[in-house]
Structure formats: C-alpha cells, structure tokens
Short mmCIF file of C-alpha atoms in Angstrom, two decimals:
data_model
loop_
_atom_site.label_atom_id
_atom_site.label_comp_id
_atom_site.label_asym_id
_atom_site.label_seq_id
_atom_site.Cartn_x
_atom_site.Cartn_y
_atom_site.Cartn_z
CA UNK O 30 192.04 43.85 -71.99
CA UNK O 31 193.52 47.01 -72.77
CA UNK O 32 196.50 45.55 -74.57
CA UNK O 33 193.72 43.34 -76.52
CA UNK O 34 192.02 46.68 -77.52
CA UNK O 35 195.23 48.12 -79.01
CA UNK O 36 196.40 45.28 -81.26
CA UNK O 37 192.49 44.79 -82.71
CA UNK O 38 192.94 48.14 -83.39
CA UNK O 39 195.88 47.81 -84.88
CA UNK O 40 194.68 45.18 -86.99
CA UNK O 41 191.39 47.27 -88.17
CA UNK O 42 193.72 50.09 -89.06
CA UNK O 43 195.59 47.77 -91.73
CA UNK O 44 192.47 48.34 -94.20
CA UNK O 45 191.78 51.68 -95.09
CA UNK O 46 188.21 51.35 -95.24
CA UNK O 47 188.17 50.76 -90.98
CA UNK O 48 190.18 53.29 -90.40
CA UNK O 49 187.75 55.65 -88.32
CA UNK O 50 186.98 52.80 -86.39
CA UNK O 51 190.42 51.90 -85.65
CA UNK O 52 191.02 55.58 -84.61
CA UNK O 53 187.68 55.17 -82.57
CA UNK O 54 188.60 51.94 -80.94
CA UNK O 55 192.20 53.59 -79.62
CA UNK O 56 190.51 56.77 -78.40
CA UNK O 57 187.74 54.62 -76.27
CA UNK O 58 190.82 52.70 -74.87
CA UNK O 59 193.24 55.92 -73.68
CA UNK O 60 190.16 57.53 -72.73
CA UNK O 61 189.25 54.51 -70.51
CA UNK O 62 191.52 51.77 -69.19
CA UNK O 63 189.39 48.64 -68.60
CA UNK O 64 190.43 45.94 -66.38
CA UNK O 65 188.38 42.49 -65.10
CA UNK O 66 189.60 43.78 -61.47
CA UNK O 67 188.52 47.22 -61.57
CA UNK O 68 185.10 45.99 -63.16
CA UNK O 69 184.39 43.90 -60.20
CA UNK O 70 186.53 44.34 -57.34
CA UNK O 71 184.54 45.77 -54.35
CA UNK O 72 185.57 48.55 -51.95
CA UNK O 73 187.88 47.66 -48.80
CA UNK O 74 185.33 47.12 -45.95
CA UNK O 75 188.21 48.56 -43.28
CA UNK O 76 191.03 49.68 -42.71
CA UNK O 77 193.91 47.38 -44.52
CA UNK O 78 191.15 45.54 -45.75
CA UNK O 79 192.32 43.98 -49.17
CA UNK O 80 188.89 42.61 -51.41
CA UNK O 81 189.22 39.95 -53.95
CA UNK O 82 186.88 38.08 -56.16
CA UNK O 83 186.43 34.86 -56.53
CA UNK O 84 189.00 34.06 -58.75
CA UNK O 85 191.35 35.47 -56.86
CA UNK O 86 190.44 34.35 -53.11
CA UNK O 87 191.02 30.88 -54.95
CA UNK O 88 194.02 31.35 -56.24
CA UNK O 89 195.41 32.52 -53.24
CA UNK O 90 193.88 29.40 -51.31
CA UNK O 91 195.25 26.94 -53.41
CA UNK O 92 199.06 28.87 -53.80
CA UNK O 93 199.67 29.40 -50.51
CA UNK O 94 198.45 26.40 -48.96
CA UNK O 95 201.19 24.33 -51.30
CA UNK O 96 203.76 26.40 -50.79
CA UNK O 97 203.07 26.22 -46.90
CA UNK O 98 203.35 22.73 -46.98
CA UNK O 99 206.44 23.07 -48.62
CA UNK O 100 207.82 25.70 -46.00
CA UNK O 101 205.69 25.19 -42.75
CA UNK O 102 207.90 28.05 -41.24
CA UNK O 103 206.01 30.67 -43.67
CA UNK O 104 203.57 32.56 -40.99
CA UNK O 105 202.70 34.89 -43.57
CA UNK O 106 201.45 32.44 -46.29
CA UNK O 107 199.90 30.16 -43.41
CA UNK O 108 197.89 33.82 -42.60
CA UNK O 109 196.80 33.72 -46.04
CA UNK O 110 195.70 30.48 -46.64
CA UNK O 111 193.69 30.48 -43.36
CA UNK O 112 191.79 33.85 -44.35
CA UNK O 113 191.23 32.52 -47.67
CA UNK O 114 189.54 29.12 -46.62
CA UNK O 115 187.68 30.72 -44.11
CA UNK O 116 184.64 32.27 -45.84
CA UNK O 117 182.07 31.28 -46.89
CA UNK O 118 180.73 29.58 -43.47
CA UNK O 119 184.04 28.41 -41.20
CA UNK O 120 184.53 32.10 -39.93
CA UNK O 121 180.89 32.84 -39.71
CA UNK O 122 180.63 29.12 -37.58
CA UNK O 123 183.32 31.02 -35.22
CA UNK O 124 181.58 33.84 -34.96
CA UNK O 125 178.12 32.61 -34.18
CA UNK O 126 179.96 30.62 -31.27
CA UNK O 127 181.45 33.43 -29.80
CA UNK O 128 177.80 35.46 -30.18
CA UNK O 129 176.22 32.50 -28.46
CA UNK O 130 178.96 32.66 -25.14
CA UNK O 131 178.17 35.75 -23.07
CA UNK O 132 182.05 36.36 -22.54
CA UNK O 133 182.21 35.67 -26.51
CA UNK O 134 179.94 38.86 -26.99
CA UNK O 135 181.60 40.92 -24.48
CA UNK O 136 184.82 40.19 -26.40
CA UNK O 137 183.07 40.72 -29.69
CA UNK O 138 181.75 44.26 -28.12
CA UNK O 139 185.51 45.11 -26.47
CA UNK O 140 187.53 43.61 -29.15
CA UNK O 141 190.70 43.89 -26.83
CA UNK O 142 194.15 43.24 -28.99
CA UNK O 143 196.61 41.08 -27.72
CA UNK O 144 200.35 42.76 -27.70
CA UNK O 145 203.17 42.70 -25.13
CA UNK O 146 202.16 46.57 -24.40
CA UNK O 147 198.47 45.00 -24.27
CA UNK O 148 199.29 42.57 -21.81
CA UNK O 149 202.22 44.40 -19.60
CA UNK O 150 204.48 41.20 -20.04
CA UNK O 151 206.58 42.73 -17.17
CA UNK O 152 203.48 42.26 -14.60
CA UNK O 153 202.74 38.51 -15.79
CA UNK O 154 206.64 37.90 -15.07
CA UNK O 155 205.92 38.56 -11.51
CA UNK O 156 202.73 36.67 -10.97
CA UNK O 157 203.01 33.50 -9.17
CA UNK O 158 203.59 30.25 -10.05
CA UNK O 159 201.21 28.36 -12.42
CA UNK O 160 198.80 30.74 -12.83
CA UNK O 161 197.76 31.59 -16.92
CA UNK O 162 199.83 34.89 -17.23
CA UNK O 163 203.02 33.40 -15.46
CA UNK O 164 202.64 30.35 -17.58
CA UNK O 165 201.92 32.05 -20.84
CA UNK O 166 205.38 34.85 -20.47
CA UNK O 167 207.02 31.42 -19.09
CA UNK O 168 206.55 30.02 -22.37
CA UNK O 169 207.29 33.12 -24.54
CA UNK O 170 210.36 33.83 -22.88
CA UNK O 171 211.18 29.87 -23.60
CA UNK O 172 210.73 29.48 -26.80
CA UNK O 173 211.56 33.10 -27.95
CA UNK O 174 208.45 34.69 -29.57
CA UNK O 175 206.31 37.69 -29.32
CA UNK O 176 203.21 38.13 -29.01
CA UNK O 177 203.66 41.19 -31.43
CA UNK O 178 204.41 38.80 -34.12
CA UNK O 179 200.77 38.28 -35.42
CA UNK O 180 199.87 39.51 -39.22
CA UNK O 181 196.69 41.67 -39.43
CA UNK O 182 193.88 39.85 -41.30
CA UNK O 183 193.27 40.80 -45.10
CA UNK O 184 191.68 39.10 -46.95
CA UNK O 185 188.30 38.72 -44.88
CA UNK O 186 185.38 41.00 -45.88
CA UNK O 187 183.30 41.34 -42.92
CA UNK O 188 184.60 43.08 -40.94
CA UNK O 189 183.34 41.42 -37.31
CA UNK O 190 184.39 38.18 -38.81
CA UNK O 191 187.80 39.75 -39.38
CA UNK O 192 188.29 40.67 -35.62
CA UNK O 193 187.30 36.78 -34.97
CA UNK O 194 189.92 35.48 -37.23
CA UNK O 195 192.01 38.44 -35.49
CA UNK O 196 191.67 37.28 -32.35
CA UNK O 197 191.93 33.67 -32.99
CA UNK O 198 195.53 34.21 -34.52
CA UNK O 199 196.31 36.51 -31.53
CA UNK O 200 195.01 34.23 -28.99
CA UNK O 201 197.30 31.50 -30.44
CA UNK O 202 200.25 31.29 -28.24
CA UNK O 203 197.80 30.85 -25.04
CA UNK O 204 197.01 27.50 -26.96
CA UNK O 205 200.67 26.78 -26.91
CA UNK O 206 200.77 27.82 -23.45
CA UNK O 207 197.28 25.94 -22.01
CA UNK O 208 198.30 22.77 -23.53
CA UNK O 209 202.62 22.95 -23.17
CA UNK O 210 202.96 22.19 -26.32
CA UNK O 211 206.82 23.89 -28.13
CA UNK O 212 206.71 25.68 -31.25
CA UNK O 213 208.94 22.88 -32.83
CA UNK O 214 207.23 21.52 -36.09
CA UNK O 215 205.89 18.25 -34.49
CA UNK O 216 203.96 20.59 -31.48
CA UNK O 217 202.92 22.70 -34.09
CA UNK O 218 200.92 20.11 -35.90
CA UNK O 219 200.09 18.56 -32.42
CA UNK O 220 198.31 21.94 -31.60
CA UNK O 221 196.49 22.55 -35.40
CA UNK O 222 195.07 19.52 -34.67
CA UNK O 223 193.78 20.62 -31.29
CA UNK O 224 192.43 23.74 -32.90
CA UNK O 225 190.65 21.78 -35.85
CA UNK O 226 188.96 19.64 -33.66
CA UNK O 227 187.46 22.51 -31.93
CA UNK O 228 187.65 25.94 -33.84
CA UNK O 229 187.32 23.88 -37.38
CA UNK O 230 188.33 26.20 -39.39
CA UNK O 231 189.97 24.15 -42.75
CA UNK O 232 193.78 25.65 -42.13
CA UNK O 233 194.12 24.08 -39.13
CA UNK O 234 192.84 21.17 -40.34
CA UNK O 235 195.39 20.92 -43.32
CA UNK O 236 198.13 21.99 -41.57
CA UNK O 237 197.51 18.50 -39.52
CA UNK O 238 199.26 16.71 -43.15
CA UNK O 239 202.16 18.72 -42.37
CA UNK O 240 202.44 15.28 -40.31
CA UNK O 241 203.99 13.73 -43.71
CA UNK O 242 207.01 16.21 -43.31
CA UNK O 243 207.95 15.16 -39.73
CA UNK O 244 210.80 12.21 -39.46
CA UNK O 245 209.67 8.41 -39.00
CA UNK O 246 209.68 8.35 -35.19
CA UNK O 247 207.95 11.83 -34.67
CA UNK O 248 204.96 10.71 -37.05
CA UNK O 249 204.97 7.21 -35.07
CA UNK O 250 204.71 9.47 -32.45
CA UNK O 251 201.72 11.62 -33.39
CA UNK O 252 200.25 8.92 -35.31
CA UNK O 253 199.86 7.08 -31.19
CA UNK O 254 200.06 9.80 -28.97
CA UNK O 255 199.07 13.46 -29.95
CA UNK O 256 196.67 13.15 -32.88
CA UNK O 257 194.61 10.77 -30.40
CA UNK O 258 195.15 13.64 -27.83
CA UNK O 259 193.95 16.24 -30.13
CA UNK O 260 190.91 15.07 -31.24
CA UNK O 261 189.36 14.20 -27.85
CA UNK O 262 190.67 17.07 -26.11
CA UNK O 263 189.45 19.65 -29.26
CA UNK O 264 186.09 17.80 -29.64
CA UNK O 265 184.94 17.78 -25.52
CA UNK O 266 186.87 21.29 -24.47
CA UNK O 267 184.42 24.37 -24.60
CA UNK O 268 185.24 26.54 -27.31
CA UNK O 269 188.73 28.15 -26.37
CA UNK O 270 188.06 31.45 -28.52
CA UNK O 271 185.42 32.40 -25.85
CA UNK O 272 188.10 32.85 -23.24
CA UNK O 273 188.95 35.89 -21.84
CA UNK O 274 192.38 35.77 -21.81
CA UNK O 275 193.01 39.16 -20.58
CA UNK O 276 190.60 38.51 -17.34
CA UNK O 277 192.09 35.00 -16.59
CA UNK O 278 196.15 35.70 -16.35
CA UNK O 279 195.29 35.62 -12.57
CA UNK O 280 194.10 32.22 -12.27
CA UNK O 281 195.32 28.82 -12.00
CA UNK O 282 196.35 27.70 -15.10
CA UNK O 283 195.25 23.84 -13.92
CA UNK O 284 191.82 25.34 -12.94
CA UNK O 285 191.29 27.08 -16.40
CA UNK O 286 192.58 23.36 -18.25
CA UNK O 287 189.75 21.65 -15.92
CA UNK O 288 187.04 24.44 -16.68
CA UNK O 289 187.66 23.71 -20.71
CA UNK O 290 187.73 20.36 -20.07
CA UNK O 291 191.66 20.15 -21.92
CA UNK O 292 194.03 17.55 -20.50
CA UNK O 293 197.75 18.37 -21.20
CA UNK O 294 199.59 16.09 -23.32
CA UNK O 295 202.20 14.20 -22.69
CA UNK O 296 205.35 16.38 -22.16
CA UNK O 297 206.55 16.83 -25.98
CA UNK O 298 209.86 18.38 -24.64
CA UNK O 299 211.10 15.59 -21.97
CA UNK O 300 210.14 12.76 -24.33
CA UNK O 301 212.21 14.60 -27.55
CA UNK O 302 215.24 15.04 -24.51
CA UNK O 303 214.99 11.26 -23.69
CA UNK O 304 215.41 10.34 -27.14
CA UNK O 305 218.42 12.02 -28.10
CA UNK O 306 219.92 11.07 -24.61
CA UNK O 307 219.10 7.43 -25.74
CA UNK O 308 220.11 8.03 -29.34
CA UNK O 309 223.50 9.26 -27.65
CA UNK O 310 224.13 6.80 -25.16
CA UNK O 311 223.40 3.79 -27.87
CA UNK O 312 226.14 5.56 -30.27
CA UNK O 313 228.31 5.59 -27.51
CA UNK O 314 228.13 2.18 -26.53
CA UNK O 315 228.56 1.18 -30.07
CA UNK O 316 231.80 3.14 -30.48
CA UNK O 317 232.75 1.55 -27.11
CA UNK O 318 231.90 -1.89 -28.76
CA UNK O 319 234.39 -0.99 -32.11
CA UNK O 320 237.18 0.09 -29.79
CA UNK O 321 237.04 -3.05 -27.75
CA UNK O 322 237.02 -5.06 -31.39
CA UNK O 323 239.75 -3.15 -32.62
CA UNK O 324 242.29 -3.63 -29.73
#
C-alpha cells in the first residue's frame, strides 16, 4: 500500500497545480506506514503464538497441505496444515471431548508435556515386559525417534485449544506404540487413518490420500487390510486423547488396548519381512532357472 501511495504521488506531482497534495500525500505515507496486516492482524494470544487472518490461515492450509503430499516426510508443514484446518470447530470438537472425560479435564487442568526428561525414558527401559512405558521406549528405541521431536503449535488462537492440539501431536508416538504400527510411510497412513476415525480432525483425514503415493502392493494392502482396521478400531475405541499417558506406563499394555476397545493390526513389520524374503527367494529361483538354461 505504501509503495501504491508513493507512485500516486508521484504521479500528482507531474502537474504543478497538485503539487501540495503530492507533497501532502508523501508526508502522510513516511509519517505512517500502512499495511493490510498491521490493520488487522490481532495480538499473539501466548507465548510463540503466531495470529493470522483469514487470508492467510488459508493460504497456509492450502500450501502446505500440497506440498505435504508431495513430501510426506515434512513434519513441519504436516504441523502446519493440521493447525490451520483445525479451527473453526475440529479443535474445539477435541476439546469439548476431553472437557466431557474426567481424566480429559484433569489433563486439561495439569497440562503435563510429553519429553524424554518428562517421561524419564531410562525408568520405562526397566519396566517389565508389555506394560505401556516398556512398550512405548521399545518402540522409540526401534524405530529411532524422540519424543522431543514435536513442533510447538502456532498458528491456533485459543490458547486451551492450543494445548489440545499440543498434546495430541505429543501423544502421537503412544498411537504408534498402542497399535504397533512403524513409522514407515504405509504405517503412517495406517495410523492417520486410525486417528481420523476417532480424533477427526481434517489432517489426519487427508493425510489418509497419501495412500496414492504408496507402491501397488502396499495400497492393495491398505486398501484390504488396514484402512478396514482403521475405521472400526477409530470409530468404537474411546477417545485416545483422554488417556493419561503419564499415569498408565505401569500397566499392561494388552489391558489398556482392551479398555479402548483397539485391536492391534496385523503385524505391518513381519508381513513387509515376508515379502521381500519371497520377493528374494522367487529372484533366486529364477536366476537358478537361467543358469540351468544356459548350461
């Protein structure tokens, strides 16, 4: 706008007869510099809070959701894209199901944070066998990741509702570790489907098309195994973002799956090992087959 200002004035100085305007026109604009932003951007509502308008919150929907197709790996624009599509009602849905859970509101009134410090990831190494904390660290320390990992929400502007979305990106690799599901892309969709059925909040739900990204057999595989899985599991099981992680590392991790009411799928691991050992015994038996043909 400012710009704008300058050249009209500009323009207005050409004719003699306009110049006090012109002079007027420039002195409004280095007196004040306008901008649409600064006109109607609210204040940050806490700490790292970043506001936008409409406009904005749209644009960032709609750019980061195509480019995390593109890139699936992208945590950070994934982050976006979920705090974008989450207001006006999705996050506020959330909410109102954790204020309607008495261990929801305690959580709401505690707001514990989940971080390997948080958790003492030490203890939940030495915990026995199968229960929630030994399984959880069990599948960090498999697949590599850290529970320290997890962006602060942005783009969310109240503030309770930004703990909720907090939480439910912190409380994320318990999903991975309730249901056994890998971080590899096709248990990744597996699980946003899981969390769709039952948090339905619209990023999980897109990431599901991810699907269309996965090879031939893995989508055959989704398509008749863990889409099926997800939906009936996500729609039945209790609301998973009213657990109390933090009070449950000492129990059975079978018991907690029965208490949601969450079967575990099929194991995505042993069925992806069977394949390539069949994929490699087939190639071998081929080669065998060319040898025996060429002597």
């Amino acid at each position: 706008m400012e710009v704008t200002l300058r050249r009209t004035a500009a323009v207005i100085a050409r004719n003699d007869r306009f110049r006090p305007a012109a002079a007027a026109l420039t002195a409004a604009t280095n007196s004040r510099r306008f901008s649409l932003s600064s006109l109607t951007r609210p204040p940050p509502n806490y700490p790292g809070h970043v506001p936008l308008t409409g406009i904005e919150k749209a644009a960032l929907a709609v750019g980061s959701g195509l480019m995390s197709l593109r890139d699936p790996r992208r945590g950070d624009l994934i982050a976006a894209f979920a705090e974008a599509t989450a207001t006006p009602y999705f996050i506020y849905r959330l909410r109102d199901a954790m204020l309607g859970s008495p261990t929801g509101r305690r959580i709401l009134r505690d707001r514990p944070r989940i971080t390997s410090t948080s958790l003492n990831l030490p203890r939940l190494r030495s915990l026995p066998a199968n229960t929630v904390g030994r399984t959880y660290v069990a599948w960090l320390d498999r697949e590599g990741v850290s529970p320290d990992t997890r962006a602060p929400v942005r783009y969310i502007d109240d503030e309770e509702c930004a703990y909720v979305m907090q939480r439910y990106r912190e409380c994320h690799d318990f999903y991975h570790a309730l249901t056994g599901l890998p971080i590899v892309r096709e248990g990744e969709v597996a699980l946003k489907a899981f969390e769709f059925a039952n948090t339905l909040l619209p990023m999980t739900g897109f990431s599901v098309f991810a699907a269309a990204t996965l090879k031939k057999s893995e989508r055959r595989r989704f398509a008749d195994i863990y889409l099926p899985w997800a939906v009936r599991n996500g729609l039945r099981a209790k609301e998973v973002i009213n657990v109390y992680w933090e009070e449950r590392l000492d129990t059975d991790v079978d018991e907690l799956r029965r208490e949601l009411g969450v079967e575990p799928p099929p194991d995505l691991r042993e069925i992806r090992r069977r394949e390539r050992e069949e994929r490699r015994r087939r190639k071998e038996e081929e080669e065998a087959a060319r040898a025996r043909r060429a002597a």
